PDB file of C-alpha atoms and ligand atoms in Angstrom:
ATOM      1  CA  MET A 891     -25.447  97.843 104.741  1.00 45.00           C
ATOM      2  CA  THR A 892     -24.804  95.641 107.801  1.00 50.00           C
ATOM      3  CA  ARG A 893     -22.735  92.858 106.276  1.00 55.00           C
ATOM      4  CA  PRO A 894     -23.267  89.813 108.549  1.00 62.00           C
ATOM      5  CA  LEU A 895     -27.056  90.194 108.377  1.00 74.00           C
ATOM      6  CA  TYR A 896     -26.955  90.814 104.631  1.00 78.00           C
ATOM      7  CA  GLU A 897     -24.918  87.687 104.070  1.00 77.00           C
ATOM      8  CA  MET A 898     -27.228  85.667 106.285  1.00 75.00           C
ATOM      9  CA  PHE A 899     -30.318  86.710 104.315  1.00 77.00           C
ATOM     10  CA  ASN A 900     -28.613  85.701 101.123  1.00 75.00           C
ATOM     11  CA  THR A 901     -28.022  82.165 102.380  1.00 71.00           C
ATOM     12  CA  VAL A 902     -31.389  81.155 103.891  1.00 63.00           C
ATOM     13  CA  PRO A 903     -34.034  81.948 101.199  1.00 62.00           C
ATOM     14  CA  ARG A 904     -34.524  78.390  99.924  1.00 70.00           C
ATOM     15  CA  HIS A 905     -35.786  77.162 103.300  1.00 76.00           C
ATOM     16  CA  TYR A 906     -37.093  80.465 104.579  1.00 74.00           C
ATOM     17  CA  ASP A 907     -40.850  80.011 104.050  1.00 79.00           C
ATOM     18  CA  LEU A 908     -40.933  76.453 105.375  1.00 78.00           C
ATOM     19  CA  LEU A 909     -38.986  77.406 108.480  1.00 77.00           C
ATOM     20  CA  ASN A 910     -41.235  80.398 109.090  1.00 79.00           C
ATOM     21  CA  LYS A 911     -44.208  78.071 109.198  1.00 80.00           C
ATOM     22  CA  LEU A 912     -42.549  75.486 111.402  1.00 78.00           C
ATOM     23  CA  MET A 913     -41.300  78.070 113.828  1.00 78.00           C
ATOM     24  CA  THR A 914     -44.556  79.983 114.239  1.00 86.00           C
ATOM     25  CA  LEU A 915     -46.608  76.758 114.300  1.00 85.00           C
ATOM     26  CA  GLY A 916     -48.266  77.979 111.109  1.00 88.00           C
ATOM     27  CA  LEU A 917     -49.536  81.155 112.793  1.00 93.00           C
ATOM     28  CA  ASP A 918     -47.399  83.529 110.708  1.00 92.00           C
ATOM     29  CA  LYS A 919     -50.035  83.575 107.951  1.00 93.00           C
ATOM     30  CA  LYS A 920     -52.802  84.609 110.337  1.00 95.00           C
ATOM     31  CA  TRP A 921     -50.583  87.291 111.897  1.00 96.00           C
ATOM     32  CA  ARG A 922     -49.577  88.717 108.504  1.00 96.00           C
ATOM     33  CA  ASN A 923     -53.255  88.781 107.605  1.00 96.00           C
ATOM     34  CA  LYS A 924     -53.989  90.920 110.644  1.00 97.00           C
ATOM     35  CA  ALA A 925     -51.096  93.210 109.766  1.00 98.00           C
ATOM     36  CA  ALA A 926     -52.377  93.464 106.179  1.00 97.00           C
ATOM     37  CA  GLN A 927     -55.820  94.524 107.457  1.00 97.00           C
ATOM     38  CA  ALA A 928     -54.128  97.140 109.644  1.00 97.00           C
ATOM     39  CA  CYS A 929     -52.163  98.413 106.629  1.00 97.00           C
ATOM     40  CA  LEU A 930     -55.396  98.854 104.690  1.00 96.00           C
ATOM     41  CA  THR A 931     -57.272 100.851 107.351  1.00 94.00           C
ATOM     42  CA  HIS A 932     -58.276 104.248 105.901  1.00 92.00           C
ATOM     43  CA  SER A 933     -58.067 102.908 102.306  1.00 93.00           C
ATOM     44  CA  PRO A 934     -54.483 103.977 101.577  1.00 96.00           C
ATOM     45  CA  GLU A 935     -53.363 104.968  98.088  1.00 96.00           C
ATOM     46  CA  SER A 936     -49.971 103.342  98.595  1.00 97.00           C
ATOM     47  CA  VAL A 937     -48.489 100.721 100.910  1.00 98.00           C
ATOM     48  CA  LEU A 938     -44.834  99.672 101.142  1.00 98.00           C
ATOM     49  CA  ASP A 939     -43.868  96.261 102.545  1.00 98.00           C
ATOM     50  CA  ILE A 940     -40.356  97.022 103.766  1.00 98.00           C
ATOM     51  CA  CYS A 941     -37.858  94.150 104.211  1.00 97.00           C
ATOM     52  CA  CYS A 942     -40.418  92.087 102.322  1.00 97.00           C
ATOM     53  CA  GLY A 943     -38.303  88.918 102.081  1.00 94.00           C
ATOM     54  CA  THR A 944     -40.208  86.482  99.894  1.00 93.00           C
ATOM     55  CA  GLY A 945     -43.064  88.996  99.658  1.00 95.00           C
ATOM     56  CA  ASP A 946     -45.670  87.486 101.979  1.00 95.00           C
ATOM     57  CA  LEU A 947     -47.004  90.712 103.521  1.00 97.00           C
ATOM     58  CA  ALA A 948     -47.214  92.466 100.133  1.00 97.00           C
ATOM     59  CA  HIS A 949     -48.898  89.359  98.722  1.00 96.00           C
ATOM     60  CA  THR A 950     -51.461  89.296 101.545  1.00 96.00           C
ATOM     61  CA  VAL A 951     -52.184  93.030 101.231  1.00 96.00           C
ATOM     62  CA  SER A 952     -52.681  92.564  97.471  1.00 95.00           C
ATOM     63  CA  LEU A 953     -55.155  89.736  98.093  1.00 92.00           C
ATOM     64  CA  VAL A 954     -57.285  91.427 100.755  1.00 90.00           C
ATOM     65  CA  LYS A 955     -57.378  94.982  99.383  1.00 89.00           C
ATOM     66  CA  ASP A 956     -60.577  96.123  97.726  1.00 80.00           C
ATOM     67  CA  THR A 957     -59.410  99.561  96.684  1.00 78.00           C
ATOM     68  CA  ASN A 958     -56.961 100.891  94.111  1.00 89.00           C
ATOM     69  CA  THR A 959     -54.160 100.740  96.635  1.00 95.00           C
ATOM     70  CA  LYS A 960     -50.770 100.484  94.944  1.00 96.00           C
ATOM     71  CA  ILE A 961     -48.451  98.001  96.679  1.00 97.00           C
ATOM     72  CA  TYR A 962     -44.645  98.180  96.737  1.00 98.00           C
ATOM     73  CA  ALA A 963     -42.229  95.732  98.350  1.00 98.00           C
ATOM     74  CA  LEU A 964     -38.553  96.319  99.090  1.00 98.00           C
ATOM     75  CA  ASP A 965     -35.709  94.115 100.263  1.00 97.00           C
ATOM     76  CA  TYR A 966     -31.924  94.166  99.943  1.00 95.00           C
ATOM     77  CA  SER A 967     -31.593  90.434  99.270  1.00 93.00           C
ATOM     78  CA  ARG A 968     -31.785  89.628  95.583  1.00 92.00           C
ATOM     79  CA  LEU A 969     -32.422  85.949  96.376  1.00 90.00           C
ATOM     80  CA  MET A 970     -35.395  86.735  98.608  1.00 91.00           C
ATOM     81  CA  LEU A 971     -36.810  89.038  95.909  1.00 95.00           C
ATOM     82  CA  ASP A 972     -36.401  86.334  93.257  1.00 94.00           C
ATOM     83  CA  ILE A 973     -38.747  84.138  95.308  1.00 92.00           C
ATOM     84  CA  ALA A 974     -41.118  87.104  95.812  1.00 95.00           C
ATOM     85  CA  VAL A 975     -41.285  87.514  92.020  1.00 95.00           C
ATOM     86  CA  GLN A 976     -42.345  83.869  91.611  1.00 93.00           C
ATOM     87  CA  LYS A 977     -44.865  84.042  94.455  1.00 91.00           C
ATOM     88  CA  THR A 978     -46.621  87.175  93.204  1.00 92.00           C
ATOM     89  CA  GLU A 979     -46.555  86.176  89.530  1.00 91.00           C
ATOM     90  CA  LEU A 980     -50.183  85.081  89.405  1.00 89.00           C
ATOM     91  CA  LEU A 981     -51.648  88.106  91.162  1.00 90.00           C
ATOM     92  CA  VAL A 982     -53.799  90.336  88.959  1.00 87.00           C
ATOM     93  CA  ASP A 983     -52.508  93.435  90.715  1.00 89.00           C
ATOM     94  CA  LYS A 984     -48.857  92.622  91.378  1.00 92.00           C
ATOM     95  CA  PRO A 985     -46.775  94.556  93.913  1.00 96.00           C
ATOM     96  CA  SER A 986     -43.828  96.502  92.505  1.00 97.00           C
ATOM     97  CA  LEU A 987     -40.706  94.778  93.815  1.00 97.00           C
ATOM     98  CA  ILE A 988     -37.705  96.941  94.515  1.00 98.00           C
ATOM     99  CA  ILE A 989     -34.178  96.119  95.595  1.00 97.00           C
ATOM    100  CA  GLY A 990     -32.909  98.573  98.192  1.00 97.00           C
ATOM    101  CA  ASP A 991     -31.546  99.133 101.676  1.00 97.00           C
ATOM    102  CA  ALA A 992     -33.739 100.351 104.514  1.00 98.00           C
ATOM    103  CA  SER A 993     -30.996 102.725 105.660  1.00 97.00           C
ATOM    104  CA  GLN A 994     -31.177 104.634 102.368  1.00 97.00           C
ATOM    105  CA  LEU A 995     -34.621 104.261 100.869  1.00 98.00           C
ATOM    106  CA  PRO A 996     -35.042 105.063  97.170  1.00 98.00           C
ATOM    107  CA  PHE A 997     -38.252 107.079  97.715  1.00 98.00           C
ATOM    108  CA  GLN A 998     -39.125 110.740  98.081  1.00 98.00           C
ATOM    109  CA  ASP A 999     -40.305 112.212 101.385  1.00 98.00           C
ATOM    110  CA  GLU A1000     -43.921 111.385 102.286  1.00 98.00           C
ATOM    111  CA  SER A1001     -44.389 108.828  99.479  1.00 98.00           C
ATOM    112  CA  PHE A1002     -46.560 106.285 101.351  1.00 98.00           C
ATOM    113  CA  ASP A1003     -49.781 106.274 103.350  1.00 98.00           C
ATOM    114  CA  CYS A1004     -48.570 103.151 105.091  1.00 98.00           C
ATOM    115  CA  VAL A1005     -45.341 101.214 105.562  1.00 98.00           C
ATOM    116  CA  GLY A1006     -45.741  97.644 106.832  1.00 98.00           C
ATOM    117  CA  ILE A1007     -43.004  95.344 108.106  1.00 98.00           C
ATOM    118  CA  SER A1008     -43.357  91.680 109.026  1.00 97.00           C
ATOM    119  CA  PHE A1009     -40.764  89.886 111.129  1.00 94.00           C
ATOM    120  CA  ALA A1010     -37.946  92.232 110.159  1.00 95.00           C
ATOM    121  CA  PHE A1011     -38.278  95.179 112.568  1.00 97.00           C
ATOM    122  CA  ARG A1012     -36.028  93.196 114.909  1.00 94.00           C
ATOM    123  CA  ASN A1013     -33.374  92.982 112.177  1.00 92.00           C
ATOM    124  CA  LEU A1014     -33.477  96.743 111.635  1.00 96.00           C
ATOM    125  CA  THR A1015     -33.362  97.694 115.308  1.00 95.00           C
ATOM    126  CA  TYR A1016     -31.952  95.022 117.618  1.00 91.00           C
ATOM    127  CA  ARG A1017     -28.230  95.683 118.148  1.00 89.00           C
ATOM    128  CA  ASN A1018     -28.177  97.196 114.683  1.00 92.00           C
ATOM    129  CA  PRO A1019     -25.731 100.108 114.373  1.00 93.00           C
ATOM    130  CA  ARG A1020     -27.983 101.591 111.683  1.00 95.00           C
ATOM    131  CA  ILE A1021     -31.120 101.686 113.868  1.00 96.00           C
ATOM    132  CA  SER A1022     -31.443 105.504 113.717  1.00 97.00           C
ATOM    133  CA  ASP A1023     -30.964 105.578 109.939  1.00 97.00           C
ATOM    134  CA  HIS A1024     -33.619 102.897 109.466  1.00 98.00           C
ATOM    135  CA  LEU A1025     -36.173 104.652 111.645  1.00 98.00           C
ATOM    136  CA  ALA A1026     -35.425 108.081 110.193  1.00 98.00           C
ATOM    137  CA  GLU A1027     -35.815 106.748 106.662  1.00 98.00           C
ATOM    138  CA  ILE A1028     -39.097 104.983 107.410  1.00 98.00           C
ATOM    139  CA  PHE A1029     -40.441 108.102 109.121  1.00 98.00           C
ATOM    140  CA  ARG A1030     -39.326 110.282 106.197  1.00 98.00           C
ATOM    141  CA  ILE A1031     -41.187 108.307 103.516  1.00 98.00           C
ATOM    142  CA  ILE A1032     -44.516 108.079 105.410  1.00 98.00           C
ATOM    143  CA  LYS A1033     -47.065 110.823 104.763  1.00 98.00           C
ATOM    144  CA  SER A1034     -48.144 112.996 107.648  1.00 98.00           C
ATOM    145  CA  GLY A1035     -50.971 111.108 109.403  1.00 98.00           C
ATOM    146  CA  GLY A1036     -49.808 107.853 107.761  1.00 98.00           C
ATOM    147  CA  ARG A1037     -49.100 104.590 109.568  1.00 98.00           C
ATOM    148  CA  PHE A1038     -46.203 102.267 110.269  1.00 98.00           C
ATOM    149  CA  VAL A1039     -47.508  98.738 110.939  1.00 98.00           C
ATOM    150  CA  ILE A1040     -45.136  96.266 112.569  1.00 98.00           C
ATOM    151  CA  VAL A1041     -45.790  92.578 113.150  1.00 97.00           C
ATOM    152  CA  GLU A1042     -42.936  91.013 115.077  1.00 95.00           C
ATOM    153  CA  SER A1043     -42.045  88.542 117.781  1.00 93.00           C
ATOM    154  CA  SER A1044     -42.436  90.076 121.217  1.00 95.00           C
ATOM    155  CA  GLN A1045     -41.964  89.438 124.922  1.00 95.00           C
ATOM    156  CA  PRO A1046     -44.929  87.865 126.745  1.00 95.00           C
ATOM    157  CA  LYS A1047     -45.935  89.877 129.826  1.00 94.00           C
ATOM    158  CA  SER A1048     -46.300  86.847 132.107  1.00 95.00           C
ATOM    159  CA  SER A1049     -42.865  85.721 133.319  1.00 95.00           C
ATOM    160  CA  LEU A1050     -43.909  82.053 133.175  1.00 96.00           C
ATOM    161  CA  ILE A1051     -45.068  82.281 129.542  1.00 95.00           C
ATOM    162  CA  ARG A1052     -41.944  84.290 128.721  1.00 95.00           C
ATOM    163  CA  LYS A1053     -39.746  81.534 130.165  1.00 95.00           C
ATOM    164  CA  LEU A1054     -41.588  78.855 128.184  1.00 94.00           C
ATOM    165  CA  PHE A1055     -41.330  80.967 125.029  1.00 91.00           C
ATOM    166  CA  HIS A1056     -37.568  81.359 125.495  1.00 93.00           C
ATOM    167  CA  ILE A1057     -37.147  77.616 126.013  1.00 92.00           C
ATOM    168  CA  TYR A1058     -39.121  77.077 122.817  1.00 90.00           C
ATOM    169  CA  LEU A1059     -36.848  79.539 120.951  1.00 91.00           C
ATOM    170  CA  ARG A1060     -33.641  78.008 122.260  1.00 90.00           C
ATOM    171  CA  PHE A1061     -34.492  74.330 121.968  1.00 88.00           C
ATOM    172  CA  TYR A1062     -36.897  74.199 119.052  1.00 87.00           C
ATOM    173  CA  VAL A1063     -36.425  77.223 116.786  1.00 86.00           C
ATOM    174  CA  ALA A1064     -32.614  77.357 116.930  1.00 86.00           C
ATOM    175  CA  LYS A1065     -32.206  73.591 116.529  1.00 89.00           C
ATOM    176  CA  ILE A1066     -34.793  72.910 113.835  1.00 86.00           C
ATOM    177  CA  GLY A1067     -33.700  76.013 111.909  1.00 83.00           C
ATOM    178  CA  ALA A1068     -30.065  74.931 111.967  1.00 86.00           C
ATOM    179  CA  PHE A1069     -30.977  71.358 110.999  1.00 86.00           C
ATOM    180  CA  ILE A1070     -33.172  72.238 108.017  1.00 83.00           C
ATOM    181  CA  SER A1071     -31.236  75.231 106.662  1.00 80.00           C
ATOM    182  CA  GLY A1072     -27.740  73.979 107.531  1.00 82.00           C
ATOM    183  CA  ASN A1073     -27.064  77.514 108.796  1.00 81.00           C
ATOM    184  CA  LYS A1074     -26.578  77.252 112.551  1.00 86.00           C
ATOM    185  CA  GLY A1075     -25.420  80.865 112.887  1.00 84.00           C
ATOM    186  CA  ALA A1076     -28.532  82.302 111.251  1.00 82.00           C
ATOM    187  CA  TYR A1077     -30.975  80.447 113.461  1.00 84.00           C
ATOM    188  CA  ASN A1078     -28.955  81.018 116.610  1.00 87.00           C
ATOM    189  CA  TYR A1079     -29.119  84.722 115.790  1.00 85.00           C
ATOM    190  CA  LEU A1080     -32.860  84.474 115.192  1.00 85.00           C
ATOM    191  CA  ALA A1081     -33.522  82.708 118.508  1.00 88.00           C
ATOM    192  CA  GLU A1082     -31.115  84.873 120.542  1.00 89.00           C
ATOM    193  CA  SER A1083     -32.366  88.167 119.101  1.00 89.00           C
ATOM    194  CA  ALA A1084     -35.996  87.131 119.701  1.00 91.00           C
ATOM    195  CA  MET A1085     -35.173  86.180 123.310  1.00 93.00           C
ATOM    196  CA  ARG A1086     -33.472  89.481 124.000  1.00 93.00           C
ATOM    197  CA  PHE A1087     -35.690  91.685 121.862  1.00 94.00           C
ATOM    198  CA  TYR A1088     -37.369  94.793 123.291  1.00 95.00           C
ATOM    199  CA  LYS A1089     -40.586  94.695 125.281  1.00 96.00           C
ATOM    200  CA  PRO A1090     -43.645  96.430 123.782  1.00 97.00           C
ATOM    201  CA  ASP A1091     -43.163  99.544 125.954  1.00 97.00           C
ATOM    202  CA  GLU A1092     -39.547  99.855 124.826  1.00 97.00           C
ATOM    203  CA  ILE A1093     -40.588  99.630 121.175  1.00 97.00           C
ATOM    204  CA  LYS A1094     -43.187 102.308 121.791  1.00 98.00           C
ATOM    205  CA  GLU A1095     -40.467 104.516 123.277  1.00 98.00           C
ATOM    206  CA  ILE A1096     -38.157 103.883 120.289  1.00 97.00           C
ATOM    207  CA  LEU A1097     -40.925 104.793 117.841  1.00 98.00           C
ATOM    208  CA  MET A1098     -41.960 107.915 119.753  1.00 98.00           C
ATOM    209  CA  GLN A1099     -38.297 109.004 119.832  1.00 98.00           C
ATOM    210  CA  ALA A1100     -38.205 108.527 116.064  1.00 98.00           C
ATOM    211  CA  GLY A1101     -41.005 111.081 115.759  1.00 98.00           C
ATOM    212  CA  PHE A1102     -44.229 109.083 115.657  1.00 98.00           C
ATOM    213  CA  SER A1103     -47.063 110.772 117.542  1.00 98.00           C
ATOM    214  CA  ARG A1104     -48.934 107.697 118.721  1.00 98.00           C
ATOM    215  CA  VAL A1105     -48.245 103.953 119.052  1.00 98.00           C
ATOM    216  CA  ASP A1106     -50.839 101.236 119.729  1.00 98.00           C
ATOM    217  CA  TYR A1107     -50.005  97.627 120.530  1.00 98.00           C
ATOM    218  CA  GLU A1108     -51.954  94.387 120.177  1.00 97.00           C
ATOM    219  CA  PRO A1109     -50.414  91.195 121.600  1.00 97.00           C
ATOM    220  CA  LEU A1110     -50.767  87.964 119.621  1.00 97.00           C
ATOM    221  CA  PHE A1111     -50.590  84.400 120.959  1.00 95.00           C
ATOM    222  CA  PHE A1112     -50.081  85.259 124.662  1.00 95.00           C
ATOM    223  CA  GLY A1113     -47.670  88.024 123.694  1.00 95.00           C
ATOM    224  CA  ALA A1114     -45.146  85.809 121.837  1.00 93.00           C
ATOM    225  CA  ALA A1115     -45.770  88.167 118.914  1.00 95.00           C
ATOM    226  CA  GLY A1116     -47.542  91.466 118.525  1.00 97.00           C
ATOM    227  CA  ILE A1117     -48.658  94.220 116.191  1.00 98.00           C
ATOM    228  CA  GLN A1118     -47.581  97.798 116.715  1.00 98.00           C
ATOM    229  CA  ILE A1119     -49.294 100.601 114.822  1.00 98.00           C
ATOM    230  CA  ALA A1120     -47.424 103.895 114.851  1.00 98.00           C
ATOM    231  CA  VAL A1121     -49.001 107.050 113.470  1.00 98.00           C
ATOM    232  CA  LYS A1122     -46.876 109.874 111.999  1.00 98.00           C
TER     233      LYS A1122
HETATM  234  C1  LIG B1460     -36.758  87.706 108.803  1.00 75.68           C
HETATM  235  S1  LIG B1460     -36.897  88.214 107.139  1.00 75.68           S
HETATM  236  C2  LIG B1460     -38.614  88.707 107.036  1.00 75.68           C
HETATM  237  C3  LIG B1460     -39.130  88.625 105.627  1.00 75.68           C
HETATM  238  C4  LIG B1460     -40.603  88.919 105.426  1.00 75.68           C
HETATM  239  N1  LIG B1460     -40.935  90.268 105.750  1.00 75.68           N
HETATM  240  C5  LIG B1460     -41.509  87.960 106.144  1.00 75.68           C
HETATM  241  O1  LIG B1460     -42.524  88.361 106.698  1.00 75.68           O
HETATM  242  O2  LIG B1460     -41.246  86.759 106.102  1.00 75.68           O
HETATM  243  C6  LIG B1460     -36.049  89.727 107.148  1.00 75.68           C
HETATM  244  C7  LIG B1460     -35.877  90.351 105.773  1.00 75.68           C
HETATM  245  O3  LIG B1460     -35.387  91.665 105.942  1.00 75.68           O
HETATM  246  C8  LIG B1460     -34.430  91.922 104.927  1.00 75.68           C
HETATM  247  N2  LIG B1460     -33.580  93.010 105.420  1.00 75.68           N
HETATM  248  C9  LIG B1460     -32.873  93.031 106.586  1.00 75.68           C
HETATM  249  N3  LIG B1460     -32.232  94.201 106.707  1.00 75.68           N
HETATM  250  C10 LIG B1460     -32.552  94.937 105.604  1.00 75.68           C
HETATM  251  C11 LIG B1460     -32.201  96.238 105.172  1.00 75.68           C
HETATM  252  N4  LIG B1460     -31.374  97.014 105.885  1.00 75.68           N
HETATM  253  N5  LIG B1460     -32.715  96.697 104.010  1.00 75.68           N
HETATM  254  C12 LIG B1460     -33.541  95.909 103.265  1.00 75.68           C
HETATM  255  N6  LIG B1460     -33.891  94.666 103.611  1.00 75.68           N
HETATM  256  C13 LIG B1460     -33.405  94.182 104.785  1.00 75.68           C
HETATM  257  C14 LIG B1460     -33.726  90.603 104.716  1.00 75.68           C
HETATM  258  O4  LIG B1460     -33.078  90.509 103.475  1.00 75.68           O
HETATM  259  C15 LIG B1460     -34.885  89.617 104.870  1.00 75.68           C
HETATM  260  O5  LIG B1460     -35.484  89.331 103.643  1.00 75.68           O
END
């Protein structure tokens, strides 16, 4: 477990959802919806929302699915999961919530048709000493032919838009996050890691190195975010 990140995610949950909305200008819901649709392509029997936080991706998948798909959601922060429990309470078909670490997943090989991750791939990969463990574990638990769906902040292709996006991260996201949550370090990390995060081609390379056979990318909002779909 990478301690500083773990501690950070145990201090921000109370403000997490509000800040997500403020920082993505309310677009996070639409983007998770797209990711949920991508998770449900080919009518999977099982989907895991990994690093689920307060459970929004699992919640969205549960709402839009029209099959018997079984949904699971995992996170290592007990406080985040407590909120996920409250948020999914009223669903008829509730996701199974599991506490666990992405570097040592409590599942057998090839357990899932799809693993989805929203706004946490950066945490698992960017300057994370456990990057190889995380990717190996995710690859291990996906069935052959299954999918890994990632929705994450990205780097706009146009240098002008990229500059504007970085200004927005530094002067809006970092400041408003620190002000509302009282945790300057957490939102500085968020803004800095988003500014320096990999470009889509680099993520494709990382995923191919991890063993995936194909990776498709769809930019969202001028490339400030994007969806990657990797096939095992
Ligand atoms: C930025 S939040 C994203 C939460 C959620 N997926 C969303 O869309 O809002 C990152 C989440 O990843 C979790 N996380 C980070 N590293 C993890 C790890 N190694 N194992 C399990 N959960 C992890 C954190 O606890 C946190 O809830």
